[in-house]
Amino acid sequence: MSEYCAYTLRVNGRDREVSDGWLGESLLWVLRERLDLPGAKNACEQGECGSCSVLVDGSLVCACLVLAASAVGRDIVTVEGIAGAIDGSDAVLSDVQEAFLTEGAVQCGFCTPGLIMAVHDLLDRVPLPTDLEVREAISGNLCRCTGYGRIMEAVWTTVRLRQVGGQAR
Amino acid sequence: MTVAVPRSLDEAFAALAAEPDAHLLMGGTDLMVEVNYGHRRPTAVVSLDRVPELRGWERSADGRSVLVRSGLTYTEMEIGELAESFPALAQAARTVGGPQIRNAGTLGGNLGTASPAGDTLPVLAALDATVVLGAAGGAQRELPWDEFIVGVKRTAREPHEIILGARLPVRRGPQEFLKVGTRNAMVIAVASVALVVDLDAATVAVGLGSVGPAPLRAREAERWIAERLAFDPLGISSDGDPETLAEEFGRMVAGASRPIDDHRSSAVYRRHAVSVCARRALLRALSPQVVGT
């Protein structure tokens, strides 16, 4: 039986064909190496760091632990989809991304896409989280630069802006 | 390599019949680590995460047990009526990885991998849970947890079988789960303790994780503490000083552990961690609380 075959994934609202892939590849590998979506970052490959966080059918997961071929038919959203800028079109940042910039929550930036996904996931489910809820929501995302203080501020800024009538983007 | 994504239990058994050596995949949090690191190169995978018959949980008609199906995620264990019925399971689920892992990882995966560090396993042990295995054509068998898990990452599942879920007896009374690792979030257990009080049977059950090849029970300590507690409909209490009682209880529970030195910790530390966790679990169970029915 052939080790290789083609399948189609639905990523950021578009059907994307994956060809010549080994069927054992992770979703993270497929996104980055086969679909030109390098937003999800590859660091630990064992679900420890959260830098590859994506939404699969609305559920926040580590793309490195998803067998890509098993995600056929699922709705996959990456940080490129959150930004509203897919495949190199002009970037329209989400409110969370804007807040990360204005609050200085980005240093080296490697963990940022994963954290953006985690914060969107939290605030779309829990618009007014407690401090503990925020900390728990980002506990699966490691940042070695910021010490998390500015990241927490970016979360609170987003919460405030959404509260004063800003529509979530 | 083949990847099957069955949409029903019948399809899953058919896929397994076609590839008898297939690796059964649920949330991927164990298998994909091995694949990513090149430790395993499966020739066939049957992905079970879209089999509706493996989703959710169900209370038995008499209300005395709950069948937790194998596709139930840790996130789902943390919430709602199930968490109220099995607080130790909810607490254990909350210690697993981060939200991303808890959204993916499942009870069935935890059972199928049967790692000594599997976080739900000491809870299942303390609850005297049984594991329900299914085969094609509707055949089922049900094994006590300690007959299902037979060694380090070894289970009694036959290649043609799929883990349908675990049956958890409902116990009225306090439950606790404590786990020690190298940090708070995203950690694999160095040692864990599940404590389940049954107010109606006037018993205490203690399950231990990461301190033996499979989950362990601390049966001598369980009997010892049950004789020294008063059980009433609202909770447990002790005549003497709770701290002294809990200290000795912790020491006895630690005596039931069979830890080893490995890359994660030492046997000495693990035994100590068990004694501390067991002491704290008992003190928490002794503190006044509202007990649900």
XYZ file of C-alpha atoms in Angstrom:
462
model
C 0.000 0.000 0.000
C 1.305 3.419 -0.904
C 2.772 5.570 1.833
C 1.594 8.671 0.067
C -1.759 9.985 -0.952
C -3.716 13.172 -1.405
C -6.454 14.566 0.759
C -8.213 17.875 1.262
C -8.295 20.016 4.380
C -10.593 22.961 4.991
C -8.317 25.705 6.338
C -9.443 29.270 7.041
C -12.584 28.704 5.010
C -10.828 27.323 1.945
C -10.385 23.776 0.679
C -6.689 23.031 0.413
C -5.385 19.917 -1.275
C -2.497 18.135 0.394
C -0.583 16.016 -2.079
C 2.607 13.978 -1.797
C 2.322 14.016 1.968
C 3.121 11.098 4.225
C -0.136 10.177 5.922
C 1.502 10.274 9.335
C 2.291 13.976 9.146
C 1.006 16.274 11.835
C -1.357 19.098 10.984
C 1.381 21.513 12.036
C 3.811 20.077 9.488
C 1.180 20.129 6.753
C 0.163 23.726 7.485
C 3.735 24.996 7.503
C 5.474 22.852 4.924
C 2.734 21.995 2.447
C 0.141 24.778 2.667
C 2.410 27.809 3.126
C 0.781 28.759 6.404
C 3.752 29.311 8.732
C 1.827 31.236 11.407
C 1.566 28.236 13.719
C 5.068 27.761 15.084
C 6.972 24.521 15.470
C 8.840 24.196 18.741
C 8.290 21.204 20.995
C 6.263 18.830 18.787
C 4.808 17.261 21.933
C 2.021 19.590 23.014
C 4.047 21.307 25.724
C 4.547 24.803 24.331
C 1.291 25.839 22.627
C 3.068 27.770 19.875
C 1.237 25.721 17.223
C -2.261 26.356 18.645
C -5.053 26.300 16.064
C -8.814 25.850 16.162
C -10.198 22.564 14.859
C -13.997 22.619 14.694
C -13.857 25.540 17.119
C -11.718 23.700 19.667
C -8.269 25.033 20.599
C -5.707 22.292 20.046
C -2.006 21.854 19.351
C -1.618 21.323 15.606
C 1.474 19.204 16.276
C -0.721 16.567 17.950
C -3.372 16.407 15.232
C -2.856 13.737 12.599
C -3.504 15.905 9.546
C -5.169 13.161 7.519
C -7.641 12.563 10.354
C -8.756 16.212 10.188
C -10.356 15.805 6.757
C -13.775 17.452 6.835
C -12.984 19.502 9.911
C -13.007 23.300 9.981
C -9.433 24.428 10.697
C -8.621 28.030 11.626
C -5.024 29.201 11.955
C -3.669 32.547 13.100
C -3.649 33.586 9.437
C -7.437 33.117 9.464
C -7.828 35.085 12.694
C -5.987 38.006 11.138
C -8.311 38.045 8.169
C -5.255 37.988 5.972
C -4.941 34.672 4.268
C -2.148 33.840 1.885
C -0.370 37.157 1.934
C -3.240 39.538 1.344
C -3.219 42.804 3.278
C -3.184 42.180 6.994
C -6.193 43.260 8.994
C -5.267 42.539 12.565
C -7.788 41.220 15.078
C -8.489 43.167 18.250
C -6.364 40.722 20.237
C -3.456 41.165 17.847
C -3.803 44.959 18.025
C -3.799 44.768 21.821
C -0.649 42.615 21.812
C 1.045 45.346 19.786
C -0.187 48.335 21.794
C 0.585 46.658 25.140
C 4.026 45.449 24.086
C 3.112 41.808 24.625
C 5.429 40.714 21.820
C 9.151 40.288 22.259
C 10.769 37.597 20.144
C 7.300 36.780 18.801
C 7.664 33.028 18.572
C 4.905 32.263 21.080
C 2.676 35.095 19.862
C 0.563 33.284 17.231
C -0.273 30.525 19.699
C -1.131 33.009 22.418
C -3.308 35.005 19.997
C -5.267 31.836 19.268
C -5.576 30.966 22.962
C -6.768 34.455 23.908
C -9.308 34.539 21.072
C -10.562 31.135 22.161
C -10.959 32.327 25.755
C -12.575 35.710 25.066
C -14.966 34.313 22.460
C -16.234 31.851 25.079
C -15.796 33.974 28.231
C -16.116 37.706 27.499
C -15.420 38.741 31.115
C -12.887 36.270 32.460
C -11.410 36.299 35.936
C -7.672 36.648 36.445
C -7.460 32.914 37.178
C -9.429 32.063 34.044
C -7.020 34.079 31.924
C -3.981 32.493 33.543
C -5.418 29.014 33.122
C -6.407 29.742 29.507
C -2.846 30.652 28.573
C -1.186 28.045 30.810
C -0.607 25.860 27.766
C 1.356 28.572 25.968
C 4.977 29.054 26.959
C 6.644 32.458 26.578
C 10.298 32.699 27.504
C 10.644 36.484 26.986
C 7.872 38.545 28.469
C 7.189 37.087 31.885
C 3.522 37.223 30.836
C 2.825 40.638 32.410
C 2.367 42.438 29.097
C 0.403 39.496 27.707
C -2.042 39.749 30.626
C -2.331 43.491 29.939
C -3.136 42.769 26.292
C -5.919 40.446 27.403
C -7.397 43.072 29.746
C -7.138 45.738 27.061
C -9.081 43.524 24.663
C -11.697 42.816 27.338
C -12.104 46.547 28.022
C -12.347 47.486 24.360
C -14.918 44.792 23.695
C -16.893 45.976 26.741
C -17.135 49.572 25.533
C -18.888 48.456 22.403
C -16.040 47.387 20.225
C -17.226 44.427 18.248
C -14.951 41.430 18.409
C -13.057 40.936 15.211
C 0.208 3.811 5.624
C -3.563 4.053 5.858
C -5.719 6.407 7.903
C -9.362 5.500 8.459
C -11.815 8.051 9.823
C -14.944 6.017 10.595
C -18.189 7.893 11.312
C -19.888 5.098 13.263
C -18.892 2.269 15.580
C -19.745 -0.295 12.883
C -17.444 1.508 10.459
C -14.739 1.581 13.131
C -14.892 -2.189 13.651
C -14.882 -2.696 9.873
C -11.788 -0.499 9.560
C -10.109 -2.417 12.366
C -10.988 -5.738 10.708
C -9.394 -4.494 7.479
C -6.210 -3.435 9.315
C -5.920 -5.660 12.398
C -2.615 -4.070 13.423
C -3.992 -0.531 13.192
C -3.188 1.914 15.940
C -6.393 3.277 17.471
C -6.247 7.068 17.622
C -8.410 9.298 19.795
C -7.083 12.770 20.730
C -3.566 12.183 19.428
C -1.822 13.563 22.505
C 0.129 10.324 23.052
C 0.448 8.800 19.570
C 1.447 11.962 17.726
C 4.309 12.667 20.138
C 5.749 9.249 19.285
C 5.178 9.812 15.565
C 6.663 13.324 15.622
C 9.785 12.073 17.375
C 10.167 9.124 15.012
C 9.638 6.587 17.783
C 6.686 5.044 16.016
C 5.796 4.843 12.362
C 2.345 3.291 12.261
C 1.335 1.382 9.149
C -2.351 1.927 9.818
C -4.374 4.282 12.003
C -8.065 4.119 12.807
C -9.123 7.517 14.107
C -12.002 7.201 16.552
C -12.653 10.866 17.321
C -15.660 11.121 15.035
C -17.483 8.010 16.170
C -20.684 9.371 17.752
C -21.231 6.219 19.841
C -17.979 6.991 21.682
C -18.962 10.522 22.677
C -20.425 11.773 25.943
C -21.522 9.894 29.038
C -24.669 8.257 30.338
C -26.132 7.583 33.776
C -27.454 4.072 34.364
C -31.216 3.599 34.761
C -30.862 2.978 38.516
C -28.550 5.987 38.855
C -25.874 3.940 40.604
C -23.243 4.229 37.901
C -22.207 6.342 34.953
C -20.799 5.066 31.679
C -18.154 7.543 30.583
C -17.520 6.885 26.908
C -13.988 6.722 25.616
C -14.198 9.879 23.496
C -14.989 12.116 26.468
C -12.314 14.808 26.632
C -10.632 16.083 29.789
C -12.331 19.438 29.170
C -15.705 17.683 29.250
C -14.802 15.888 32.500
C -14.183 19.252 34.177
C -17.705 20.601 33.815
C -21.359 20.087 34.603
C -23.163 17.195 36.180
C -20.349 14.736 35.530
C -17.896 16.909 37.485
C -20.453 17.158 40.307
C -20.824 13.385 40.443
C -17.084 12.684 40.177
C -15.165 15.657 41.550
C -11.929 13.643 41.739
C -12.179 12.912 38.022
C -12.816 16.598 37.314
C -9.842 17.600 39.464
C -7.609 15.041 37.748
C -8.753 16.219 34.315
C -7.925 19.808 35.221
C -4.305 18.856 35.962
C -3.773 17.391 32.493
C -1.586 19.514 30.206
C -2.969 22.889 29.169
C -6.359 23.702 27.627
C -5.148 22.536 24.203
C -4.302 19.090 25.562
C -7.506 18.855 27.592
C -9.563 19.690 24.496
C -7.978 16.788 22.636
C -7.085 14.094 25.176
C -9.742 11.591 26.194
C -10.585 8.995 28.810
C -10.301 6.248 26.201
C -6.873 7.473 25.197
C -5.726 7.581 28.807
C -6.940 3.980 29.248
C -5.543 2.768 25.939
C -2.097 4.218 26.568
C -2.184 2.961 30.174
C 0.812 5.046 31.164
C 1.747 4.766 34.846
C 1.349 8.577 34.850
C -2.143 8.540 33.309
C -3.984 11.131 35.376
C -7.486 9.637 35.349
C -6.279 6.137 36.198
C -5.834 6.523 39.989
C -9.335 8.010 40.081
C -10.761 5.037 38.200
C -8.894 2.772 40.645
C -10.302 4.559 43.692
C -13.812 4.358 42.204
C -13.507 0.611 41.421
C -14.335 1.441 37.820
C -14.692 -1.165 35.115
C -13.564 -0.839 31.509
C -16.020 -1.687 28.746
C -14.520 -3.252 25.621
C -16.489 -3.756 22.434
C -16.026 -5.956 19.396
C -17.719 -6.211 16.020
C -21.319 -7.376 16.062
C -22.119 -5.781 19.407
C -20.068 -8.159 21.573
C -18.924 -6.551 24.821
C -16.927 -7.483 27.872
C -16.322 -5.543 31.030
C -13.141 -5.794 33.081
C -12.271 -4.356 36.483
C -9.649 -1.611 36.070
C -6.885 -3.766 37.527
C -7.620 -6.584 35.082
C -7.655 -4.132 32.186
C -4.340 -2.456 32.993
C -1.868 -5.305 33.270
C 1.462 -3.480 33.266
C 3.375 -0.421 32.111
C 1.476 0.714 28.990
C -0.019 -2.781 28.703
C -3.721 -3.533 28.678
C -5.952 -6.570 28.248
C -7.517 -5.105 25.090
C -7.493 -7.631 22.250
C -6.454 -6.278 18.830
C -10.016 -6.570 17.476
C -11.511 -4.670 20.414
C -12.229 -0.975 20.938
C -12.449 0.637 24.366
C -16.054 1.840 24.578
C -15.648 3.548 27.923
C -15.433 3.108 31.675
C -18.243 2.425 34.106
C -17.891 4.545 37.240
C -19.914 3.644 40.344
C -21.518 6.730 41.886
C -20.201 7.344 45.416
C -21.794 9.857 47.749
C -19.129 11.721 49.694
C -16.029 13.878 49.385
C -13.498 13.178 46.645
C -10.050 14.641 46.139
C -7.263 14.365 43.587
C -3.773 15.733 44.164
C -0.825 15.540 41.860
C 2.804 16.534 42.164
C 4.898 17.460 39.171
C 7.806 19.714 38.402
C 5.502 22.670 37.898
C 1.827 23.517 38.029
C 0.650 23.580 34.421
C 1.524 21.218 31.597
C 3.096 18.583 33.727
C 3.350 14.830 33.772
C 2.709 13.422 37.232
C 5.620 12.522 39.480
C 3.066 11.143 41.930
C -0.688 11.452 42.320
C -3.315 10.473 44.868
C -7.061 10.070 44.397
C -9.240 9.799 47.495
C -12.877 8.709 47.296
C -15.115 8.576 50.383
C -18.264 6.473 50.268
C -20.531 7.799 53.018
C -23.136 5.089 52.495
C -20.698 2.175 52.696
C -18.535 3.958 55.309
C -15.386 3.320 53.305
C -12.447 5.301 52.001
C -10.657 4.351 48.769
C -7.231 5.610 47.733
C -5.784 5.308 44.225
C -2.136 6.080 43.509
C -0.600 7.130 40.209
C 2.983 7.274 38.882
C 4.282 5.195 41.785
C 3.933 1.735 40.271
C 3.705 0.002 36.895
C -0.070 0.499 37.038
C -2.371 2.428 39.386
C -2.260 1.090 42.938
C -4.714 0.987 45.818
C -3.649 1.640 49.402
C -5.980 -0.959 50.902
C -4.387 -1.255 54.336
C -4.451 2.511 54.811
C -8.040 2.602 53.518
C -9.218 0.135 56.176
C -7.157 1.832 58.875
C -8.625 5.278 58.242
C -12.201 4.037 57.773
C -12.085 2.586 61.313
C -11.033 5.968 62.684
C -13.602 8.167 60.959
C -17.236 8.864 61.687
C -19.412 8.696 58.585
C -22.673 10.562 58.609
C -24.958 11.699 55.798
C -23.240 15.075 55.565
C -19.600 14.050 55.588
C -16.783 12.520 57.564
C -15.309 13.615 60.863
C -12.672 12.445 63.312
C -12.630 12.359 67.108
C -8.932 13.042 67.513
C -6.653 15.678 66.064
C -7.159 15.634 62.273
C -3.546 16.673 61.613
C -2.135 13.727 63.565
C -4.571 11.341 61.928
C -3.802 12.675 58.445
C -0.053 12.472 59.079
C -0.238 8.798 59.950
C -2.662 8.166 57.081
C -0.201 9.774 54.676
C 2.598 7.607 55.995
C 0.518 4.456 55.550
C -0.598 5.406 52.035
C 3.020 6.066 51.066
C 3.807 2.565 52.325
C 1.512 1.171 49.629
C 3.410 2.921 46.826
C 6.007 1.085 44.750
C 7.919 3.966 43.153
C 11.066 3.756 41.061
C 13.883 6.162 40.241
C 13.558 7.469 36.701
C 14.208 10.584 34.617
C 11.236 12.346 36.200
C 11.941 11.814 39.886
C 13.406 9.567 42.547
C 11.626 6.829 44.423
C 12.369 8.548 47.738
C 10.797 11.804 46.613
C 7.808 10.035 45.087
C 7.097 8.210 48.346
C 7.334 11.500 50.216
C 5.051 13.214 47.687
C 2.456 10.461 48.109
C 2.455 10.914 51.878
C 1.965 14.680 51.548
C -0.765 14.355 48.917
C -2.617 11.710 50.933
C -2.406 13.819 54.104
C -3.758 16.891 52.324
C -6.453 14.892 50.546
C -7.761 13.572 53.845
C -7.660 16.995 55.524
C -9.606 18.490 52.613
C -12.139 15.668 52.756
C -12.514 16.281 56.507
C -13.151 20.004 56.118
C -16.860 20.877 56.227
C -18.484 20.960 52.835
C -21.808 20.494 51.183
C -22.147 16.944 49.923
C -24.306 16.441 46.875
C -26.587 13.501 46.384
